[in-house]
Amino acid sequence: MSERIEMMGCLMDNLTMEETLQKVEGFIAAGTPHQHVVVNVDKLVKANRDPELRRIINECALINVDGMPVVWAARLLGKPLKERVAGVDLFEALMKRAAEKGWRVYLLGAREEVVSDVKRIYEKKYAGMTLAGYRNGYWKAEEEAGVVEQIAAARADLLFVAISSPKKEHFLGQYQAQMKIPFAMGVGGTFDVAVGRVKRAPLWMQKSGLEWFYRFLQEPRRMFRRYFIDDMGFIWLFLKEATRRKPAAR
């Protein structure tokens, strides 16, 4: 069902949203630990600079593409993707399916008032939702082992981790086998979107690849460096990839 492509040093699964959901169902039925990651412009740039992050990404059981610039780049490089599978949309679809299937969900990350609001909102939104537990995303290094034990003891089917990259990828890469959760997914700032603290871009901006700009307008001071300095490396990565794939002249 899936075709895995390689671009800019990272692997990516060429899947639709529905195919992704079917994959997750299979993971949960299997009961063994699987790590998920989404790849976007920022993640590709970070992975280029961080070999360990790139290794973690490429060893994930499921790698979705979240970001229209990456979809467009893949098309220009001759490896078209079926569609963008946005992390925030996948989170919403999985929460709905969890309620329908009786899957146990654990929420990890964000500030205490945010993660507790996510719990309250989704228990009200979806009848039958089972929250195995939740915890904010702030802990000291010496507390980390206890956090991992707490999550493992909850025996969840799904774990959503709302902390920043690359911290969430490294956390899951290190502890997912120990926590033994069938499906673990980093969701970044999704909890803030879920509770309405951050607004999602209009659909036309999402489809036009301008969702990042809408996000920048909401938090310009915090997001300026990421979008206008760090992520400019994506252009260099694309040109390097295009040159590498260009057939040699005869």
PDB file of C-alpha atoms in Angstrom:
ATOM      1  CA  MET A   1       0.000   0.000   0.000  1.00  0.00           C
ATOM      2  CA  SER A   2       2.855   2.408   0.771  1.00  0.00           C
ATOM      3  CA  GLU A   3       5.883   3.468  -1.205  1.00  0.00           C
ATOM      4  CA  ARG A   4       8.771   4.930   0.745  1.00  0.00           C
ATOM      5  CA  ILE A   5      10.810   7.581  -1.020  1.00  0.00           C
ATOM      6  CA  GLU A   6      14.081   9.247  -0.020  1.00  0.00           C
ATOM      7  CA  MET A   7      14.653  12.981  -0.317  1.00  0.00           C
ATOM      8  CA  MET A   8      17.265  15.286   1.217  1.00  0.00           C
ATOM      9  CA  GLY A   9      18.561  12.436   3.354  1.00  0.00           C
ATOM     10  CA  CYS A  10      15.192  11.517   4.883  1.00  0.00           C
ATOM     11  CA  LEU A  11      12.766   8.730   4.093  1.00  0.00           C
ATOM     12  CA  MET A  12       9.063   9.527   3.575  1.00  0.00           C
ATOM     13  CA  ASP A  13       5.984   7.321   3.209  1.00  0.00           C
ATOM     14  CA  ASN A  14       3.850   8.139   0.168  1.00  0.00           C
ATOM     15  CA  LEU A  15       0.450   7.740   1.832  1.00  0.00           C
ATOM     16  CA  THR A  16      -2.941   9.428   1.896  1.00  0.00           C
ATOM     17  CA  MET A  17      -4.586  10.305   5.195  1.00  0.00           C
ATOM     18  CA  GLU A  18      -6.835   7.243   5.021  1.00  0.00           C
ATOM     19  CA  GLU A  19      -3.924   4.949   4.220  1.00  0.00           C
ATOM     20  CA  THR A  20      -2.060   6.439   7.186  1.00  0.00           C
ATOM     21  CA  LEU A  21      -4.993   5.724   9.491  1.00  0.00           C
ATOM     22  CA  GLN A  22      -5.106   2.130   8.254  1.00  0.00           C
ATOM     23  CA  LYS A  23      -1.387   1.775   9.014  1.00  0.00           C
ATOM     24  CA  VAL A  24      -1.964   3.031  12.565  1.00  0.00           C
ATOM     25  CA  GLU A  25      -4.806   0.546  13.050  1.00  0.00           C
ATOM     26  CA  GLY A  26      -2.405  -2.218  12.033  1.00  0.00           C
ATOM     27  CA  PHE A  27       0.211  -1.004  14.516  1.00  0.00           C
ATOM     28  CA  ILE A  28      -2.292  -0.995  17.368  1.00  0.00           C
ATOM     29  CA  ALA A  29      -3.565  -4.447  16.422  1.00  0.00           C
ATOM     30  CA  ALA A  30       0.048  -5.728  16.445  1.00  0.00           C
ATOM     31  CA  GLY A  31       0.598  -4.271  19.926  1.00  0.00           C
ATOM     32  CA  THR A  32       4.331  -3.672  19.487  1.00  0.00           C
ATOM     33  CA  PRO A  33       5.946  -0.198  19.723  1.00  0.00           C
ATOM     34  CA  HIS A  34       5.927   1.985  16.603  1.00  0.00           C
ATOM     35  CA  GLN A  35       7.193   5.556  16.309  1.00  0.00           C
ATOM     36  CA  HIS A  36       5.681   8.123  13.944  1.00  0.00           C
ATOM     37  CA  VAL A  37       7.164  11.363  12.667  1.00  0.00           C
ATOM     38  CA  VAL A  38       6.115  14.108  10.274  1.00  0.00           C
ATOM     39  CA  VAL A  39       8.665  15.653   7.932  1.00  0.00           C
ATOM     40  CA  ASN A  40       8.400  19.325   6.999  1.00  0.00           C
ATOM     41  CA  VAL A  41      10.825  22.042   5.920  1.00  0.00           C
ATOM     42  CA  ASP A  42      12.035  22.674   9.460  1.00  0.00           C
ATOM     43  CA  LYS A  43      12.527  18.965  10.182  1.00  0.00           C
ATOM     44  CA  LEU A  44      14.518  18.407   6.986  1.00  0.00           C
ATOM     45  CA  VAL A  45      16.818  21.327   7.783  1.00  0.00           C
ATOM     46  CA  LYS A  46      17.321  20.121  11.366  1.00  0.00           C
ATOM     47  CA  ALA A  47      17.965  16.545  10.201  1.00  0.00           C
ATOM     48  CA  ASN A  48      20.608  17.756   7.771  1.00  0.00           C
ATOM     49  CA  ARG A  49      22.496  19.300  10.709  1.00  0.00           C
ATOM     50  CA  ASP A  50      21.772  16.534  13.235  1.00  0.00           C
ATOM     51  CA  PRO A  51      22.748  13.008  12.082  1.00  0.00           C
ATOM     52  CA  GLU A  52      21.137  11.439  15.156  1.00  0.00           C
ATOM     53  CA  LEU A  53      17.807  13.123  14.377  1.00  0.00           C
ATOM     54  CA  ARG A  54      18.058  11.921  10.782  1.00  0.00           C
ATOM     55  CA  ARG A  55      18.709   8.366  12.008  1.00  0.00           C
ATOM     56  CA  ILE A  56      15.666   8.494  14.304  1.00  0.00           C
ATOM     57  CA  ILE A  57      13.450   9.808  11.511  1.00  0.00           C
ATOM     58  CA  ASN A  58      14.575   7.154   9.051  1.00  0.00           C
ATOM     59  CA  GLU A  59      14.006   4.355  11.570  1.00  0.00           C
ATOM     60  CA  CYS A  60      10.419   5.416  12.317  1.00  0.00           C
ATOM     61  CA  ALA A  61       7.709   2.953  11.357  1.00  0.00           C
ATOM     62  CA  LEU A  62       5.624   5.715   9.767  1.00  0.00           C
ATOM     63  CA  ILE A  63       6.889   8.966   8.218  1.00  0.00           C
ATOM     64  CA  ASN A  64       4.318  11.440   6.886  1.00  0.00           C
ATOM     65  CA  VAL A  65       4.975  14.610   4.927  1.00  0.00           C
ATOM     66  CA  ASP A  66       3.503  17.700   6.588  1.00  0.00           C
ATOM     67  CA  GLY A  67       4.203  20.822   4.556  1.00  0.00           C
ATOM     68  CA  MET A  68       3.267  21.854   1.036  1.00  0.00           C
ATOM     69  CA  PRO A  69       6.819  23.025   0.167  1.00  0.00           C
ATOM     70  CA  VAL A  70       8.038  19.455   0.738  1.00  0.00           C
ATOM     71  CA  VAL A  71       5.190  18.098  -1.420  1.00  0.00           C
ATOM     72  CA  TRP A  72       6.099  20.552  -4.191  1.00  0.00           C
ATOM     73  CA  ALA A  73       9.816  19.765  -3.892  1.00  0.00           C
ATOM     74  CA  ALA A  74       9.115  16.032  -4.201  1.00  0.00           C
ATOM     75  CA  ARG A  75       7.076  16.672  -7.351  1.00  0.00           C
ATOM     76  CA  LEU A  76       9.826  18.814  -8.910  1.00  0.00           C
ATOM     77  CA  LEU A  77      12.380  16.118  -8.083  1.00  0.00           C
ATOM     78  CA  GLY A  78      10.321  13.493  -9.902  1.00  0.00           C
ATOM     79  CA  LYS A  79       8.923  11.731  -6.831  1.00  0.00           C
ATOM     80  CA  PRO A  80       5.355  13.020  -6.503  1.00  0.00           C
ATOM     81  CA  LEU A  81       3.544  12.390  -3.224  1.00  0.00           C
ATOM     82  CA  LYS A  82      -0.148  11.527  -3.004  1.00  0.00           C
ATOM     83  CA  GLU A  83      -0.928  14.301  -0.530  1.00  0.00           C
ATOM     84  CA  ARG A  84       0.181  16.221   2.514  1.00  0.00           C
ATOM     85  CA  VAL A  85      -0.759  14.526   5.794  1.00  0.00           C
ATOM     86  CA  ALA A  86      -0.715  17.348   8.349  1.00  0.00           C
ATOM     87  CA  GLY A  87       0.123  16.339  11.909  1.00  0.00           C
ATOM     88  CA  VAL A  88      -2.702  18.406  13.385  1.00  0.00           C
ATOM     89  CA  ASP A  89      -5.224  16.733  11.050  1.00  0.00           C
ATOM     90  CA  LEU A  90      -3.863  13.270  11.826  1.00  0.00           C
ATOM     91  CA  PHE A  91      -4.119  13.972  15.558  1.00  0.00           C
ATOM     92  CA  GLU A  92      -7.770  14.971  15.182  1.00  0.00           C
ATOM     93  CA  ALA A  93      -8.584  11.922  13.048  1.00  0.00           C
ATOM     94  CA  LEU A  94      -6.867   9.579  15.499  1.00  0.00           C
ATOM     95  CA  MET A  95      -8.633  11.071  18.517  1.00  0.00           C
ATOM     96  CA  LYS A  96     -11.957  10.471  16.776  1.00  0.00           C
ATOM     97  CA  ARG A  97     -10.993   6.929  15.810  1.00  0.00           C
ATOM     98  CA  ALA A  98      -9.684   6.232  19.312  1.00  0.00           C
ATOM     99  CA  ALA A  99     -13.122   7.015  20.728  1.00  0.00           C
ATOM    100  CA  GLU A 100     -14.767   4.766  18.144  1.00  0.00           C
ATOM    101  CA  LYS A 101     -12.340   1.858  18.621  1.00  0.00           C
ATOM    102  CA  GLY A 102     -11.875   2.105  22.377  1.00  0.00           C
ATOM    103  CA  TRP A 103      -8.167   2.892  22.114  1.00  0.00           C
ATOM    104  CA  ARG A 104      -6.523   4.320  25.229  1.00  0.00           C
ATOM    105  CA  VAL A 105      -4.836   7.703  24.716  1.00  0.00           C
ATOM    106  CA  TYR A 106      -2.008   9.367  26.655  1.00  0.00           C
ATOM    107  CA  LEU A 107      -1.358  13.104  26.252  1.00  0.00           C
ATOM    108  CA  LEU A 108       2.136  14.389  27.000  1.00  0.00           C
ATOM    109  CA  GLY A 109       3.388  17.934  26.592  1.00  0.00           C
ATOM    110  CA  ALA A 110       2.571  21.658  26.612  1.00  0.00           C
ATOM    111  CA  ARG A 111       1.794  23.621  29.761  1.00  0.00           C
ATOM    112  CA  GLU A 112      -0.368  22.082  32.480  1.00  0.00           C
ATOM    113  CA  GLU A 113      -3.390  24.278  31.730  1.00  0.00           C
ATOM    114  CA  VAL A 114      -3.165  23.443  28.018  1.00  0.00           C
ATOM    115  CA  VAL A 115      -2.849  19.653  28.279  1.00  0.00           C
ATOM    116  CA  SER A 116      -5.607  19.491  30.907  1.00  0.00           C
ATOM    117  CA  ASP A 117      -7.838  21.515  28.566  1.00  0.00           C
ATOM    118  CA  VAL A 118      -7.111  19.083  25.720  1.00  0.00           C
ATOM    119  CA  LYS A 119      -8.205  16.234  27.996  1.00  0.00           C
ATOM    120  CA  ARG A 120     -11.414  18.045  28.974  1.00  0.00           C
ATOM    121  CA  ILE A 121     -12.292  19.124  25.427  1.00  0.00           C
ATOM    122  CA  TYR A 122     -11.864  15.706  23.823  1.00  0.00           C
ATOM    123  CA  GLU A 123     -13.605  13.772  26.570  1.00  0.00           C
ATOM    124  CA  LYS A 124     -16.577  16.064  25.935  1.00  0.00           C
ATOM    125  CA  LYS A 125     -16.226  16.048  22.140  1.00  0.00           C
ATOM    126  CA  TYR A 126     -16.058  12.289  21.609  1.00  0.00           C
ATOM    127  CA  ALA A 127     -18.236   9.950  23.624  1.00  0.00           C
ATOM    128  CA  GLY A 128     -16.305   6.865  24.629  1.00  0.00           C
ATOM    129  CA  MET A 129     -12.936   8.616  24.685  1.00  0.00           C
ATOM    130  CA  THR A 130     -10.614   6.856  27.147  1.00  0.00           C
ATOM    131  CA  LEU A 131      -7.720   8.957  28.422  1.00  0.00           C
ATOM    132  CA  ALA A 132      -5.114   6.656  29.941  1.00  0.00           C
ATOM    133  CA  GLY A 133      -3.334   9.669  31.405  1.00  0.00           C
ATOM    134  CA  TYR A 134      -1.808  13.063  30.745  1.00  0.00           C
ATOM    135  CA  ARG A 135       1.167  15.129  31.833  1.00  0.00           C
ATOM    136  CA  ASN A 136       2.647  18.518  30.984  1.00  0.00           C
ATOM    137  CA  GLY A 137       5.842  18.743  28.978  1.00  0.00           C
ATOM    138  CA  TYR A 138       8.101  20.241  31.626  1.00  0.00           C
ATOM    139  CA  TRP A 139      10.384  18.078  33.739  1.00  0.00           C
ATOM    140  CA  LYS A 140      13.944  18.079  35.011  1.00  0.00           C
ATOM    141  CA  ALA A 141      16.526  15.642  33.702  1.00  0.00           C
ATOM    142  CA  GLU A 142      16.431  13.654  36.942  1.00  0.00           C
ATOM    143  CA  GLU A 143      12.643  13.296  36.600  1.00  0.00           C
ATOM    144  CA  GLU A 144      12.705  11.847  33.093  1.00  0.00           C
ATOM    145  CA  ALA A 145      12.929   8.183  34.128  1.00  0.00           C
ATOM    146  CA  GLY A 146       9.847   8.681  36.299  1.00  0.00           C
ATOM    147  CA  VAL A 147       7.955  10.273  33.404  1.00  0.00           C
ATOM    148  CA  VAL A 148       8.774   7.280  31.214  1.00  0.00           C
ATOM    149  CA  GLU A 149       7.653   4.842  33.930  1.00  0.00           C
ATOM    150  CA  GLN A 150       4.406   6.772  34.415  1.00  0.00           C
ATOM    151  CA  ILE A 151       3.617   6.578  30.698  1.00  0.00           C
ATOM    152  CA  ALA A 152       4.511   2.877  30.481  1.00  0.00           C
ATOM    153  CA  ALA A 153       2.289   2.092  33.478  1.00  0.00           C
ATOM    154  CA  ALA A 154      -0.697   3.781  31.778  1.00  0.00           C
ATOM    155  CA  ARG A 155      -0.741   1.049  29.095  1.00  0.00           C
ATOM    156  CA  ALA A 156      -1.961   3.410  26.375  1.00  0.00           C
ATOM    157  CA  ASP A 157      -2.488   2.478  22.741  1.00  0.00           C
ATOM    158  CA  LEU A 158      -1.678   5.973  21.478  1.00  0.00           C
ATOM    159  CA  LEU A 159       0.818   8.509  22.835  1.00  0.00           C
ATOM    160  CA  PHE A 160       0.794  12.103  21.589  1.00  0.00           C
ATOM    161  CA  VAL A 161       3.871  14.151  22.494  1.00  0.00           C
ATOM    162  CA  ALA A 162       3.420  17.932  22.268  1.00  0.00           C
ATOM    163  CA  ILE A 163       6.948  19.197  22.779  1.00  0.00           C
ATOM    164  CA  SER A 164       9.266  20.915  20.308  1.00  0.00           C
ATOM    165  CA  SER A 165      11.602  19.357  17.751  1.00  0.00           C
ATOM    166  CA  PRO A 166      14.048  17.770  17.937  1.00  0.00           C
ATOM    167  CA  LYS A 167      13.402  17.068  21.643  1.00  0.00           C
ATOM    168  CA  LYS A 168      10.279  14.994  21.005  1.00  0.00           C
ATOM    169  CA  GLU A 169      11.961  12.860  18.333  1.00  0.00           C
ATOM    170  CA  HIS A 170      14.936  12.175  20.587  1.00  0.00           C
ATOM    171  CA  PHE A 171      12.640  11.409  23.539  1.00  0.00           C
ATOM    172  CA  LEU A 172      10.611   8.879  21.573  1.00  0.00           C
ATOM    173  CA  GLY A 173      13.681   7.458  19.881  1.00  0.00           C
ATOM    174  CA  GLN A 174      15.214   6.772  23.287  1.00  0.00           C
ATOM    175  CA  TYR A 175      12.186   5.562  25.246  1.00  0.00           C
ATOM    176  CA  GLN A 176       9.528   4.244  22.867  1.00  0.00           C
ATOM    177  CA  ALA A 177      10.658   0.622  23.207  1.00  0.00           C
ATOM    178  CA  GLN A 178      10.623   0.963  27.006  1.00  0.00           C
ATOM    179  CA  MET A 179       7.160   2.586  27.097  1.00  0.00           C
ATOM    180  CA  LYS A 180       5.801  -0.186  24.839  1.00  0.00           C
ATOM    181  CA  ILE A 181       3.088   1.975  23.285  1.00  0.00           C
ATOM    182  CA  PRO A 182       1.842   0.654  19.918  1.00  0.00           C
ATOM    183  CA  PHE A 183       1.754   4.115  18.315  1.00  0.00           C
ATOM    184  CA  ALA A 184       3.646   7.192  19.502  1.00  0.00           C
ATOM    185  CA  MET A 185       3.436  10.476  17.616  1.00  0.00           C
ATOM    186  CA  GLY A 186       5.092  13.834  18.137  1.00  0.00           C
ATOM    187  CA  VAL A 187       2.537  16.591  17.610  1.00  0.00           C
ATOM    188  CA  GLY A 188       4.493  19.769  18.347  1.00  0.00           C
ATOM    189  CA  GLY A 189       2.154  22.720  18.915  1.00  0.00           C
ATOM    190  CA  THR A 190      -1.024  20.771  18.124  1.00  0.00           C
ATOM    191  CA  PHE A 191      -2.346  20.982  21.696  1.00  0.00           C
ATOM    192  CA  ASP A 192      -2.295  24.791  21.456  1.00  0.00           C
ATOM    193  CA  VAL A 193      -4.319  24.572  18.252  1.00  0.00           C
ATOM    194  CA  ALA A 194      -6.736  22.053  19.783  1.00  0.00           C
ATOM    195  CA  VAL A 195      -7.620  24.364  22.683  1.00  0.00           C
ATOM    196  CA  GLY A 196      -7.804  27.491  20.527  1.00  0.00           C
ATOM    197  CA  ARG A 197      -4.689  29.252  21.838  1.00  0.00           C
ATOM    198  CA  VAL A 198      -3.223  29.196  18.319  1.00  0.00           C
ATOM    199  CA  LYS A 199      -5.479  29.555  15.274  1.00  0.00           C
ATOM    200  CA  ARG A 200      -5.155  27.336  12.224  1.00  0.00           C
ATOM    201  CA  ALA A 201      -4.677  29.072   8.899  1.00  0.00           C
ATOM    202  CA  PRO A 202      -7.670  29.297   6.518  1.00  0.00           C
ATOM    203  CA  LEU A 203      -7.951  26.320   4.177  1.00  0.00           C
ATOM    204  CA  TRP A 204      -6.839  28.329   1.140  1.00  0.00           C
ATOM    205  CA  MET A 205      -3.611  29.255   2.934  1.00  0.00           C
ATOM    206  CA  GLN A 206      -3.028  25.634   3.930  1.00  0.00           C
ATOM    207  CA  LYS A 207      -3.418  24.513   0.313  1.00  0.00           C
ATOM    208  CA  SER A 208      -1.281  27.381  -0.971  1.00  0.00           C
ATOM    209  CA  GLY A 209       1.620  26.532   1.299  1.00  0.00           C
ATOM    210  CA  LEU A 210       1.170  29.710   3.346  1.00  0.00           C
ATOM    211  CA  GLU A 211       0.232  28.145   6.665  1.00  0.00           C
ATOM    212  CA  TRP A 212       3.711  28.943   7.972  1.00  0.00           C
ATOM    213  CA  PHE A 213       3.159  32.650   7.218  1.00  0.00           C
ATOM    214  CA  TYR A 214      -0.146  32.659   9.100  1.00  0.00           C
ATOM    215  CA  ARG A 215       1.670  31.058  12.017  1.00  0.00           C
ATOM    216  CA  PHE A 216       4.395  33.709  11.815  1.00  0.00           C
ATOM    217  CA  LEU A 217       1.812  36.510  11.923  1.00  0.00           C
ATOM    218  CA  GLN A 218       0.467  35.152  15.222  1.00  0.00           C
ATOM    219  CA  GLU A 219       3.886  34.923  16.924  1.00  0.00           C
ATOM    220  CA  PRO A 220       6.348  36.989  14.852  1.00  0.00           C
ATOM    221  CA  ARG A 221       9.033  37.376  17.504  1.00  0.00           C
ATOM    222  CA  ARG A 222       9.128  33.677  18.357  1.00  0.00           C
ATOM    223  CA  MET A 223       8.853  32.347  14.791  1.00  0.00           C
ATOM    224  CA  PHE A 224      11.053  34.827  12.873  1.00  0.00           C
ATOM    225  CA  ARG A 225      14.324  32.974  13.318  1.00  0.00           C
ATOM    226  CA  ARG A 226      12.815  29.600  12.399  1.00  0.00           C
ATOM    227  CA  TYR A 227      11.101  30.737   9.208  1.00  0.00           C
ATOM    228  CA  PHE A 228      13.406  33.455   7.907  1.00  0.00           C
ATOM    229  CA  ILE A 229      16.841  32.256   9.025  1.00  0.00           C
ATOM    230  CA  ASP A 230      17.001  28.562   9.962  1.00  0.00           C
ATOM    231  CA  ASP A 231      14.548  27.224   7.375  1.00  0.00           C
ATOM    232  CA  MET A 232      16.215  29.083   4.483  1.00  0.00           C
ATOM    233  CA  GLY A 233      18.557  26.101   4.434  1.00  0.00           C
ATOM    234  CA  PHE A 234      15.765  24.175   2.708  1.00  0.00           C
ATOM    235  CA  ILE A 235      16.472  26.059  -0.534  1.00  0.00           C
ATOM    236  CA  TRP A 236      20.100  24.913  -0.449  1.00  0.00           C
ATOM    237  CA  LEU A 237      19.019  21.337   0.302  1.00  0.00           C
ATOM    238  CA  PHE A 238      16.605  21.376  -2.646  1.00  0.00           C
ATOM    239  CA  LEU A 239      19.217  22.730  -5.063  1.00  0.00           C
ATOM    240  CA  LYS A 240      21.750  20.160  -3.837  1.00  0.00           C
ATOM    241  CA  GLU A 241      19.214  17.358  -4.319  1.00  0.00           C
ATOM    242  CA  ALA A 242      18.205  18.616  -7.775  1.00  0.00           C
ATOM    243  CA  THR A 243      21.846  18.752  -8.857  1.00  0.00           C
ATOM    244  CA  ARG A 244      22.506  15.259  -7.523  1.00  0.00           C
ATOM    245  CA  ARG A 245      19.516  13.827  -9.380  1.00  0.00           C
ATOM    246  CA  LYS A 246      20.278  15.607 -12.640  1.00  0.00           C
ATOM    247  CA  PRO A 247      21.489  13.042 -15.224  1.00  0.00           C
ATOM    248  CA  ALA A 248      25.083  13.428 -16.264  1.00  0.00           C
ATOM    249  CA  ALA A 249      25.698  14.876 -19.766  1.00  0.00           C
ATOM    250  CA  ARG A 250      26.808  12.354 -22.373  1.00  0.00           C
TER     251      ARG A 250
END
